PDB file of C-alpha atoms in Angstrom:
ATOM      1  CA  MET A   1     -10.067 -88.803 -80.540  1.00 26.00           C
ATOM      2  CA  SER A   2      -9.957 -85.110 -81.492  1.00 29.00           C
ATOM      3  CA  ASP A   3     -13.959 -84.942 -81.422  1.00 33.00           C
ATOM      4  CA  TRP A   4     -13.636 -85.254 -77.004  1.00 31.00           C
ATOM      5  CA  SER A   5     -10.917 -82.485 -77.394  1.00 35.00           C
ATOM      6  CA  GLU A   6     -12.763 -79.284 -76.087  1.00 40.00           C
ATOM      7  CA  GLY A   7     -12.198 -78.857 -72.704  1.00 40.00           C
ATOM      8  CA  PRO A   8     -14.157 -77.789 -69.603  1.00 40.00           C
ATOM      9  CA  GLY A   9     -13.802 -74.215 -67.570  1.00 38.00           C
ATOM     10  CA  GLN A  10     -14.152 -70.588 -69.165  1.00 38.00           C
ATOM     11  CA  SER A  11     -14.327 -70.457 -72.186  1.00 42.00           C
ATOM     12  CA  GLY A  12     -13.889 -66.347 -72.242  1.00 39.00           C
ATOM     13  CA  ALA A  13     -17.554 -66.015 -71.799  1.00 40.00           C
ATOM     14  CA  ALA A  14     -17.031 -63.938 -69.134  1.00 38.00           C
ATOM     15  CA  GLU A  15     -14.735 -60.879 -69.319  1.00 35.00           C
ATOM     16  CA  GLY A  16     -10.773 -61.663 -67.918  1.00 37.00           C
ATOM     17  CA  ALA A  17     -11.795 -65.096 -67.645  1.00 43.00           C
ATOM     18  CA  ALA A  18      -8.669 -67.721 -67.139  1.00 47.00           C
ATOM     19  CA  TRP A  19      -8.256 -68.465 -71.199  1.00 47.00           C
ATOM     20  CA  SER A  20      -8.064 -64.723 -72.432  1.00 52.00           C
ATOM     21  CA  GLY A  21      -5.601 -63.574 -75.090  1.00 54.00           C
ATOM     22  CA  ARG A  22      -3.886 -65.931 -77.283  1.00 54.00           C
ATOM     23  CA  ASP A  23      -2.211 -68.414 -74.990  1.00 54.00           C
ATOM     24  CA  GLY A  24      -5.477 -68.776 -73.060  1.00 54.00           C
ATOM     25  CA  ALA A  25      -6.970 -69.704 -76.043  1.00 51.00           C
ATOM     26  CA  ARG A  26      -4.787 -72.372 -76.985  1.00 57.00           C
ATOM     27  CA  ALA A  27      -4.312 -73.809 -74.273  1.00 60.00           C
ATOM     28  CA  PHE A  28      -7.761 -74.204 -73.500  1.00 60.00           C
ATOM     29  CA  ALA A  29      -7.703 -75.906 -76.482  1.00 59.00           C
ATOM     30  CA  ALA A  30      -5.806 -78.437 -76.302  1.00 65.00           C
ATOM     31  CA  VAL A  31      -7.310 -79.839 -73.143  1.00 73.00           C
ATOM     32  CA  GLU A  32      -8.740 -83.239 -72.973  1.00 82.00           C
ATOM     33  CA  ALA A  33     -12.205 -83.096 -71.256  1.00 90.00           C
ATOM     34  CA  ALA A  34     -13.570 -86.835 -71.206  1.00 95.00           C
ATOM     35  CA  THR A  35     -15.667 -86.354 -69.088  1.00 97.00           C
ATOM     36  CA  ASP A  36     -17.097 -83.597 -70.722  1.00 96.00           C
ATOM     37  CA  TRP A  37     -17.817 -85.839 -73.784  1.00 97.00           C
ATOM     38  CA  LEU A  38     -19.071 -88.503 -71.900  1.00 98.00           C
ATOM     39  CA  LEU A  39     -21.552 -87.414 -69.155  1.00 98.00           C
ATOM     40  CA  GLY A  40     -22.065 -83.490 -70.258  1.00 98.00           C
ATOM     41  CA  TYR A  41     -21.901 -82.590 -74.374  1.00 98.00           C
ATOM     42  CA  PRO A  42     -23.944 -85.285 -75.658  1.00 98.00           C
ATOM     43  CA  PHE A  43     -26.338 -84.794 -72.989  1.00 98.00           C
ATOM     44  CA  VAL A  44     -26.587 -81.481 -73.959  1.00 98.00           C
ATOM     45  CA  PHE A  45     -27.372 -82.249 -77.388  1.00 98.00           C
ATOM     46  CA  ARG A  46     -30.440 -84.546 -76.055  1.00 97.00           C
ATOM     47  CA  ALA A  47     -32.331 -82.294 -73.589  1.00 97.00           C
ATOM     48  CA  LEU A  48     -31.718 -79.930 -77.268  1.00 97.00           C
ATOM     49  CA  SER A  49     -32.693 -82.531 -79.817  1.00 95.00           C
ATOM     50  CA  GLY A  50     -36.526 -82.629 -78.558  1.00 87.00           C
ATOM     51  CA  ARG A  51     -37.219 -78.953 -78.756  1.00 90.00           C
ATOM     52  CA  ILE A  52     -34.738 -77.653 -82.197  1.00 92.00           C
ATOM     53  CA  GLY A  53     -34.888 -79.194 -85.345  1.00 85.00           C
ATOM     54  CA  PRO A  54     -32.733 -78.881 -88.854  1.00 88.00           C
ATOM     55  CA  GLY A  55     -32.106 -75.134 -89.476  1.00 87.00           C
ATOM     56  CA  ALA A  56     -33.343 -73.872 -86.056  1.00 96.00           C
ATOM     57  CA  VAL A  57     -30.744 -71.328 -85.035  1.00 97.00           C
ATOM     58  CA  LEU A  58     -29.054 -72.520 -81.625  1.00 97.00           C
ATOM     59  CA  VAL A  59     -26.823 -70.420 -80.166  1.00 98.00           C
ATOM     60  CA  ASP A  60     -24.043 -71.454 -78.171  1.00 97.00           C
ATOM     61  CA  TYR A  61     -23.612 -69.080 -75.441  1.00 98.00           C
ATOM     62  CA  GLY A  62     -19.448 -69.017 -74.882  1.00 95.00           C
ATOM     63  CA  CYS A  63     -18.356 -71.037 -77.420  1.00 93.00           C
ATOM     64  CA  GLY A  64     -14.513 -70.906 -77.437  1.00 89.00           C
ATOM     65  CA  PRO A  65     -12.805 -72.960 -80.139  1.00 87.00           C
ATOM     66  CA  GLY A  66     -16.106 -74.317 -81.453  1.00 91.00           C
ATOM     67  CA  GLN A  67     -15.785 -77.397 -81.053  1.00 89.00           C
ATOM     68  CA  VAL A  68     -18.678 -77.830 -78.992  1.00 94.00           C
ATOM     69  CA  SER A  69     -20.855 -75.719 -81.255  1.00 94.00           C
ATOM     70  CA  ASP A  70     -19.475 -77.806 -84.697  1.00 93.00           C
ATOM     71  CA  ARG A  71     -20.407 -80.967 -83.454  1.00 94.00           C
ATOM     72  CA  ALA A  72     -23.784 -80.069 -82.364  1.00 95.00           C
ATOM     73  CA  ALA A  73     -25.156 -77.643 -85.453  1.00 94.00           C
ATOM     74  CA  ARG A  74     -23.593 -82.095 -87.596  1.00 93.00           C
ATOM     75  CA  GLN A  75     -25.642 -83.367 -84.650  1.00 93.00           C
ATOM     76  CA  LEU A  76     -28.741 -81.671 -84.102  1.00 94.00           C
ATOM     77  CA  GLY A  77     -29.044 -80.309 -88.581  1.00 93.00           C
ATOM     78  CA  ALA A  78     -29.821 -76.336 -86.389  1.00 94.00           C
ATOM     79  CA  ARG A  79     -27.491 -72.980 -87.066  1.00 95.00           C
ATOM     80  CA  VAL A  80     -25.120 -73.275 -84.644  1.00 95.00           C
ATOM     81  CA  ILE A  81     -23.941 -69.508 -83.484  1.00 96.00           C
ATOM     82  CA  GLY A  82     -21.081 -68.840 -81.454  1.00 96.00           C
ATOM     83  CA  VAL A  83     -20.572 -65.942 -79.549  1.00 96.00           C
ATOM     84  CA  ASP A  84     -17.748 -65.150 -76.767  1.00 95.00           C
ATOM     85  CA  THR A  85     -16.222 -63.055 -75.242  1.00 91.00           C
ATOM     86  CA  SER A  86     -11.994 -63.478 -76.108  1.00 90.00           C
ATOM     87  CA  PRO A  87     -11.444 -62.520 -79.894  1.00 91.00           C
ATOM     88  CA  GLU A  88      -8.701 -65.407 -79.855  1.00 90.00           C
ATOM     89  CA  MET A  89     -11.472 -67.756 -79.315  1.00 88.00           C
ATOM     90  CA  LEU A  90     -13.372 -67.039 -82.093  1.00 92.00           C
ATOM     91  CA  ALA A  91     -10.580 -66.859 -84.102  1.00 89.00           C
ATOM     92  CA  LEU A  92      -9.879 -70.372 -83.509  1.00 87.00           C
ATOM     93  CA  ALA A  93     -13.618 -71.319 -84.022  1.00 88.00           C
ATOM     94  CA  ARG A  94     -13.505 -69.727 -87.556  1.00 90.00           C
ATOM     95  CA  ALA A  95     -10.107 -71.147 -88.203  1.00 87.00           C
ATOM     96  CA  SER A  96     -10.946 -75.014 -87.574  1.00 82.00           C
ATOM     97  CA  ALA A  97     -15.429 -75.320 -87.411  1.00 73.00           C
ATOM     98  CA  THR A  98     -17.151 -75.974 -90.656  1.00 80.00           C
ATOM     99  CA  ALA A  99     -20.492 -76.119 -89.765  1.00 80.00           C
ATOM    100  CA  VAL A 100     -21.076 -73.402 -88.005  1.00 88.00           C
ATOM    101  CA  ALA A 101     -23.015 -70.792 -89.686  1.00 81.00           C
ATOM    102  CA  GLU A 102     -21.574 -68.035 -87.533  1.00 91.00           C
ATOM    103  CA  TYR A 103     -19.435 -65.823 -84.315  1.00 94.00           C
ATOM    104  CA  HIS A 104     -20.520 -62.765 -83.015  1.00 96.00           C
ATOM    105  CA  LEU A 105     -18.061 -61.065 -80.374  1.00 96.00           C
ATOM    106  CA  VAL A 106     -19.592 -60.281 -77.116  1.00 96.00           C
ATOM    107  CA  GLU A 107     -18.926 -57.103 -75.763  1.00 95.00           C
ATOM    108  CA  ASN A 108     -19.870 -55.351 -72.349  1.00 94.00           C
ATOM    109  CA  GLY A 109     -22.119 -57.898 -71.387  1.00 94.00           C
ATOM    110  CA  ARG A 110     -23.834 -57.631 -74.490  1.00 96.00           C
ATOM    111  CA  VAL A 111     -23.327 -59.891 -77.970  1.00 97.00           C
ATOM    112  CA  THR A 112     -23.433 -57.747 -81.345  1.00 95.00           C
ATOM    113  CA  GLY A 113     -25.278 -57.876 -83.711  1.00 95.00           C
ATOM    114  CA  LEU A 114     -28.085 -60.322 -82.372  1.00 97.00           C
ATOM    115  CA  ALA A 115     -31.493 -58.819 -82.426  1.00 97.00           C
ATOM    116  CA  ASP A 116     -33.832 -59.569 -79.496  1.00 98.00           C
ATOM    117  CA  GLY A 117     -35.554 -63.083 -80.346  1.00 98.00           C
ATOM    118  CA  CYS A 118     -33.548 -64.229 -82.810  1.00 97.00           C
ATOM    119  CA  ALA A 119     -32.999 -67.775 -80.895  1.00 98.00           C
ATOM    120  CA  ASP A 120     -34.529 -71.171 -81.030  1.00 98.00           C
ATOM    121  CA  ALA A 121     -32.060 -72.349 -78.195  1.00 98.00           C
ATOM    122  CA  VAL A 122     -29.134 -71.413 -75.778  1.00 98.00           C
ATOM    123  CA  MET A 123     -26.761 -73.568 -75.040  1.00 98.00           C
ATOM    124  CA  CYS A 124     -23.560 -72.643 -72.198  1.00 98.00           C
ATOM    125  CA  ASN A 125     -21.173 -75.063 -71.502  1.00 97.00           C
ATOM    126  CA  HIS A 126     -18.985 -74.360 -68.288  1.00 94.00           C
ATOM    127  CA  VAL A 127     -18.846 -70.465 -68.159  1.00 95.00           C
ATOM    128  CA  LEU A 128     -20.782 -69.504 -64.903  1.00 95.00           C
ATOM    129  CA  ALA A 129     -17.491 -70.858 -63.142  1.00 93.00           C
ATOM    130  CA  SER A 130     -15.867 -67.516 -64.790  1.00 92.00           C
ATOM    131  CA  LEU A 131     -17.849 -65.278 -63.041  1.00 95.00           C
ATOM    132  CA  PRO A 132     -17.200 -63.625 -60.250  1.00 95.00           C
ATOM    133  CA  THR A 133     -20.349 -62.896 -58.807  1.00 97.00           C
ATOM    134  CA  GLU A 134     -24.038 -63.386 -58.902  1.00 97.00           C
ATOM    135  CA  GLU A 135     -24.502 -59.850 -60.461  1.00 97.00           C
ATOM    136  CA  ALA A 136     -22.340 -61.610 -63.049  1.00 97.00           C
ATOM    137  CA  VAL A 137     -24.457 -64.940 -63.560  1.00 97.00           C
ATOM    138  CA  LEU A 138     -27.381 -62.703 -63.071  1.00 98.00           C
ATOM    139  CA  ASP A 139     -26.177 -60.492 -66.040  1.00 98.00           C
ATOM    140  CA  VAL A 140     -24.575 -63.274 -68.399  1.00 98.00           C
ATOM    141  CA  PHE A 141     -28.363 -64.894 -67.839  1.00 98.00           C
ATOM    142  CA  THR A 142     -30.580 -62.079 -68.434  1.00 98.00           C
ATOM    143  CA  GLU A 143     -28.770 -61.580 -72.104  1.00 98.00           C
ATOM    144  CA  ILE A 144     -29.544 -65.159 -72.883  1.00 98.00           C
ATOM    145  CA  ARG A 145     -32.752 -64.654 -72.019  1.00 98.00           C
ATOM    146  CA  ARG A 146     -32.825 -61.493 -74.050  1.00 98.00           C
ATOM    147  CA  LEU A 147     -31.477 -63.672 -77.526  1.00 98.00           C
ATOM    148  CA  LEU A 148     -34.162 -66.753 -76.946  1.00 98.00           C
ATOM    149  CA  ARG A 149     -37.845 -65.909 -78.470  1.00 97.00           C
ATOM    150  CA  PRO A 150     -40.777 -66.731 -75.711  1.00 97.00           C
ATOM    151  CA  ASP A 151     -40.904 -71.081 -74.721  1.00 97.00           C
ATOM    152  CA  ALA A 152     -37.519 -71.672 -76.790  1.00 98.00           C
ATOM    153  CA  PRO A 153     -35.062 -73.732 -74.471  1.00 98.00           C
ATOM    154  CA  PHE A 154     -31.995 -72.634 -72.214  1.00 98.00           C
ATOM    155  CA  VAL A 155     -29.575 -75.883 -71.401  1.00 98.00           C
ATOM    156  CA  LEU A 156     -26.691 -74.967 -68.757  1.00 98.00           C
ATOM    157  CA  LEU A 157     -23.788 -77.337 -68.439  1.00 98.00           C
ATOM    158  CA  ALA A 158     -21.877 -77.209 -65.141  1.00 97.00           C
ATOM    159  CA  THR A 159     -19.962 -78.835 -62.890  1.00 96.00           C
ATOM    160  CA  ASP A 160     -20.889 -79.287 -59.488  1.00 97.00           C
ATOM    161  CA  PRO A 161     -18.510 -77.680 -57.022  1.00 96.00           C
ATOM    162  CA  ALA A 162     -19.797 -80.290 -54.193  1.00 95.00           C
ATOM    163  CA  CYS A 163     -18.445 -82.676 -56.241  1.00 96.00           C
ATOM    164  CA  ASN A 164     -14.618 -81.410 -54.639  1.00 95.00           C
ATOM    165  CA  GLY A 165     -12.043 -83.064 -54.059  1.00 95.00           C
ATOM    166  CA  THR A 166     -12.693 -86.460 -56.644  1.00 96.00           C
ATOM    167  CA  GLU A 167     -10.244 -87.428 -59.270  1.00 95.00           C
ATOM    168  CA  TYR A 168     -12.081 -87.702 -62.315  1.00 97.00           C
ATOM    169  CA  ALA A 169     -10.406 -88.624 -65.728  1.00 95.00           C
ATOM    170  CA  SER A 170     -10.283 -85.858 -67.290  1.00 94.00           C
ATOM    171  CA  LEU A 171     -10.671 -82.666 -63.954  1.00 94.00           C
ATOM    172  CA  ARG A 172     -10.633 -82.139 -60.486  1.00 95.00           C
ATOM    173  CA  ILE A 173     -12.447 -79.739 -59.057  1.00 95.00           C
ATOM    174  CA  GLY A 174     -11.431 -77.926 -56.051  1.00 95.00           C
ATOM    175  CA  GLU A 175      -9.462 -79.565 -53.134  1.00 93.00           C
ATOM    176  CA  PRO A 176     -10.619 -82.688 -50.976  1.00 93.00           C
ATOM    177  CA  GLY A 177     -12.529 -81.550 -47.408  1.00 91.00           C
ATOM    178  CA  GLU A 178     -13.197 -78.032 -48.742  1.00 92.00           C
ATOM    179  CA  VAL A 179     -16.833 -76.340 -48.512  1.00 91.00           C
ATOM    180  CA  TYR A 180     -17.511 -73.733 -51.304  1.00 93.00           C
ATOM    181  CA  GLY A 181     -20.192 -71.161 -51.297  1.00 93.00           C
ATOM    182  CA  PRO A 182     -21.408 -68.957 -53.906  1.00 95.00           C
ATOM    183  CA  GLY A 183     -19.409 -67.049 -55.716  1.00 96.00           C
ATOM    184  CA  ASP A 184     -15.984 -69.276 -54.053  1.00 97.00           C
ATOM    185  CA  GLU A 185     -12.455 -69.038 -55.313  1.00 96.00           C
ATOM    186  CA  LEU A 186     -11.902 -72.718 -56.153  1.00 94.00           C
ATOM    187  CA  THR A 187      -8.736 -74.067 -58.353  1.00 94.00           C
ATOM    188  CA  VAL A 188      -9.916 -76.738 -61.161  1.00 92.00           C
ATOM    189  CA  ARG A 189      -7.148 -78.735 -61.844  1.00 92.00           C
ATOM    190  CA  LEU A 190      -8.009 -80.291 -65.929  1.00 91.00           C
ATOM    191  CA  ARG A 191      -5.894 -82.939 -67.823  1.00 88.00           C
ATOM    192  CA  ARG A 192      -4.569 -81.500 -71.317  1.00 85.00           C
ATOM    193  CA  THR A 193      -4.462 -84.299 -74.583  1.00 83.00           C
ATOM    194  CA  ASP A 194      -0.652 -84.768 -73.738  1.00 87.00           C
ATOM    195  CA  GLY A 195      -1.375 -85.992 -70.496  1.00 85.00           C
ATOM    196  CA  SER A 196      -0.515 -83.606 -68.564  1.00 87.00           C
ATOM    197  CA  TRP A 197      -2.237 -81.432 -66.357  1.00 87.00           C
ATOM    198  CA  GLN A 198      -3.076 -77.803 -65.866  1.00 87.00           C
ATOM    199  CA  GLU A 199      -4.439 -75.668 -62.531  1.00 88.00           C
ATOM    200  CA  MET A 200      -6.985 -72.681 -62.990  1.00 86.00           C
ATOM    201  CA  ARG A 201      -8.769 -70.783 -60.784  1.00 90.00           C
ATOM    202  CA  ASN A 202     -12.256 -70.756 -60.677  1.00 93.00           C
ATOM    203  CA  HIS A 203     -15.329 -69.958 -59.216  1.00 96.00           C
ATOM    204  CA  ALA A 204     -17.703 -72.175 -57.255  1.00 97.00           C
ATOM    205  CA  TRP A 205     -21.529 -71.373 -57.875  1.00 97.00           C
ATOM    206  CA  PRO A 206     -24.050 -74.198 -56.684  1.00 95.00           C
ATOM    207  CA  VAL A 207     -25.644 -75.962 -58.823  1.00 95.00           C
ATOM    208  CA  ALA A 208     -28.992 -75.742 -56.769  1.00 95.00           C
ATOM    209  CA  TYR A 209     -28.597 -71.868 -57.025  1.00 95.00           C
ATOM    210  CA  TYR A 210     -29.354 -71.578 -60.830  1.00 97.00           C
ATOM    211  CA  PRO A 211     -33.075 -72.019 -60.465  1.00 98.00           C
ATOM    212  CA  GLY A 212     -33.988 -68.435 -58.677  1.00 97.00           C
ATOM    213  CA  LEU A 213     -31.484 -66.406 -60.359  1.00 98.00           C
ATOM    214  CA  LEU A 214     -32.646 -68.696 -64.105  1.00 98.00           C
ATOM    215  CA  GLU A 215     -36.762 -67.504 -62.421  1.00 98.00           C
ATOM    216  CA  ARG A 216     -35.172 -64.081 -61.996  1.00 98.00           C
ATOM    217  CA  ALA A 217     -33.767 -63.750 -65.487  1.00 98.00           C
ATOM    218  CA  GLY A 218     -37.490 -64.252 -67.012  1.00 98.00           C
ATOM    219  CA  PHE A 219     -37.408 -68.210 -67.286  1.00 98.00           C
ATOM    220  CA  ARG A 220     -39.726 -71.136 -65.925  1.00 98.00           C
ATOM    221  CA  ASP A 221     -40.365 -74.750 -65.959  1.00 98.00           C
ATOM    222  CA  VAL A 222     -36.864 -74.811 -64.480  1.00 98.00           C
ATOM    223  CA  VAL A 223     -35.448 -78.982 -63.949  1.00 98.00           C
ATOM    224  CA  GLN A 224     -32.074 -80.038 -63.691  1.00 98.00           C
ATOM    225  CA  HIS A 225     -30.193 -82.999 -64.458  1.00 98.00           C
ATOM    226  CA  ARG A 226     -27.178 -85.463 -63.212  1.00 98.00           C
ATOM    227  CA  PRO A 227     -25.861 -87.920 -65.897  1.00 98.00           C
ATOM    228  CA  THR A 228     -24.446 -91.444 -64.990  1.00 98.00           C
ATOM    229  CA  VAL A 229     -22.038 -93.198 -66.512  1.00 98.00           C
ATOM    230  CA  ASP A 230     -24.579 -95.841 -66.870  1.00 97.00           C
ATOM    231  CA  GLU A 231     -26.642 -93.929 -68.672  1.00 98.00           C
ATOM    232  CA  ALA A 232     -23.672 -92.813 -71.171  1.00 98.00           C
ATOM    233  CA  PRO A 233     -23.480 -95.824 -73.632  1.00 96.00           C
ATOM    234  CA  ALA A 234     -26.966 -94.705 -75.177  1.00 96.00           C
ATOM    235  CA  VAL A 235     -26.216 -91.078 -75.869  1.00 97.00           C
ATOM    236  CA  ALA A 236     -22.628 -90.534 -75.795  1.00 97.00           C
ATOM    237  CA  ASP A 237     -19.861 -92.079 -78.082  1.00 96.00           C
ATOM    238  CA  PRO A 238     -19.511 -96.034 -77.386  1.00 96.00           C
ATOM    239  CA  ASP A 239     -16.274 -96.557 -77.702  1.00 96.00           C
ATOM    240  CA  LEU A 240     -15.332 -93.533 -74.945  1.00 96.00           C
ATOM    241  CA  ALA A 241     -17.414 -94.659 -72.734  1.00 97.00           C
ATOM    242  CA  ALA A 242     -16.150 -98.159 -73.125  1.00 96.00           C
ATOM    243  CA  SER A 243     -12.177 -96.625 -72.894  1.00 95.00           C
ATOM    244  CA  ARG A 244     -12.123 -97.028 -69.572  1.00 95.00           C
ATOM    245  CA  ALA A 245     -13.578 -97.884 -65.963  1.00 97.00           C
ATOM    246  CA  TRP A 246     -14.846 -94.658 -65.031  1.00 98.00           C
ATOM    247  CA  GLN A 247     -15.094 -95.328 -61.382  1.00 98.00           C
ATOM    248  CA  ALA A 248     -15.124 -91.902 -60.049  1.00 98.00           C
ATOM    249  CA  GLU A 249     -17.552 -90.500 -62.446  1.00 98.00           C
ATOM    250  CA  ARG A 250     -19.948 -93.677 -61.267  1.00 98.00           C
ATOM    251  CA  GLU A 251     -19.443 -93.184 -57.974  1.00 98.00           C
ATOM    252  CA  ARG A 252     -19.506 -89.171 -57.502  1.00 97.00           C
ATOM    253  CA  PRO A 253     -21.120 -87.781 -61.007  1.00 98.00           C
ATOM    254  CA  PRO A 254     -20.090 -84.159 -61.177  1.00 98.00           C
ATOM    255  CA  LEU A 255     -22.016 -82.842 -64.412  1.00 98.00           C
ATOM    256  CA  VAL A 256     -25.138 -80.720 -64.016  1.00 98.00           C
ATOM    257  CA  ILE A 257     -27.822 -79.978 -66.650  1.00 98.00           C
ATOM    258  CA  THR A 258     -29.845 -77.435 -65.526  1.00 98.00           C
ATOM    259  CA  ARG A 259     -33.272 -76.297 -68.738  1.00 98.00           C
ATOM    260  CA  ALA A 260     -35.009 -74.101 -69.151  1.00 98.00           C
ATOM    261  CA  LEU A 261     -37.764 -72.474 -70.612  1.00 98.00           C
ATOM    262  CA  ALA A 262     -38.026 -68.956 -71.760  1.00 98.00           C
ATOM    263  CA  ALA A 263     -41.118 -66.581 -70.409  1.00 97.00           C
TER     264      ALA A 263
END
């Protein structure tokens, strides 16, 4: 289904990301992301649904081609603003999305045209793995904090590099037996919609690393949740949940949702 077609990885939210340029944007849009649509994006929407209502402003930081932004707008009733560092990604998003309010470019680490405290919530999906340094991660968190009003929620979706080497339905993170420290390079394999695989270089950021950086950037009440296959039928598309056995996802769930509030 086309609803499952936007992939993980790094949608251009960092300068020099693997999906940069026109070819990179098209490649990103062709990633299947079944695991993300089972254990990732629906749980992000659930984390947001209790905090924002119809008409609230939701910023999608690192929106890529816009499918997740568009789904969030339809499901949550929010006014979604997509932002990305890649003009090519934003061009794809503007051409395909129908529910998102507007798009803005991130230049020199700052979202153009958006004032301090303009957002009722921010989501950020699979962006951090494109960032090579702790400083770069902290800069993204700090910019997201600038956009949020006080007490507003930030929901972050990321893969766990400790789940390396496992073949999931639509991805493999790193190599079996390797141990990855903060910022270490690793190779991620992503399944395309045509069944082939694409390799790209990412950076490992252990999920236990996020709470301290979020607190330094001005967030509080950080909580983390690792969605499971048993939870998915009540949250994700039931047809997707029933479409395969999800054996690897059952044994070693690879995605983590981190939620924090702007202090």
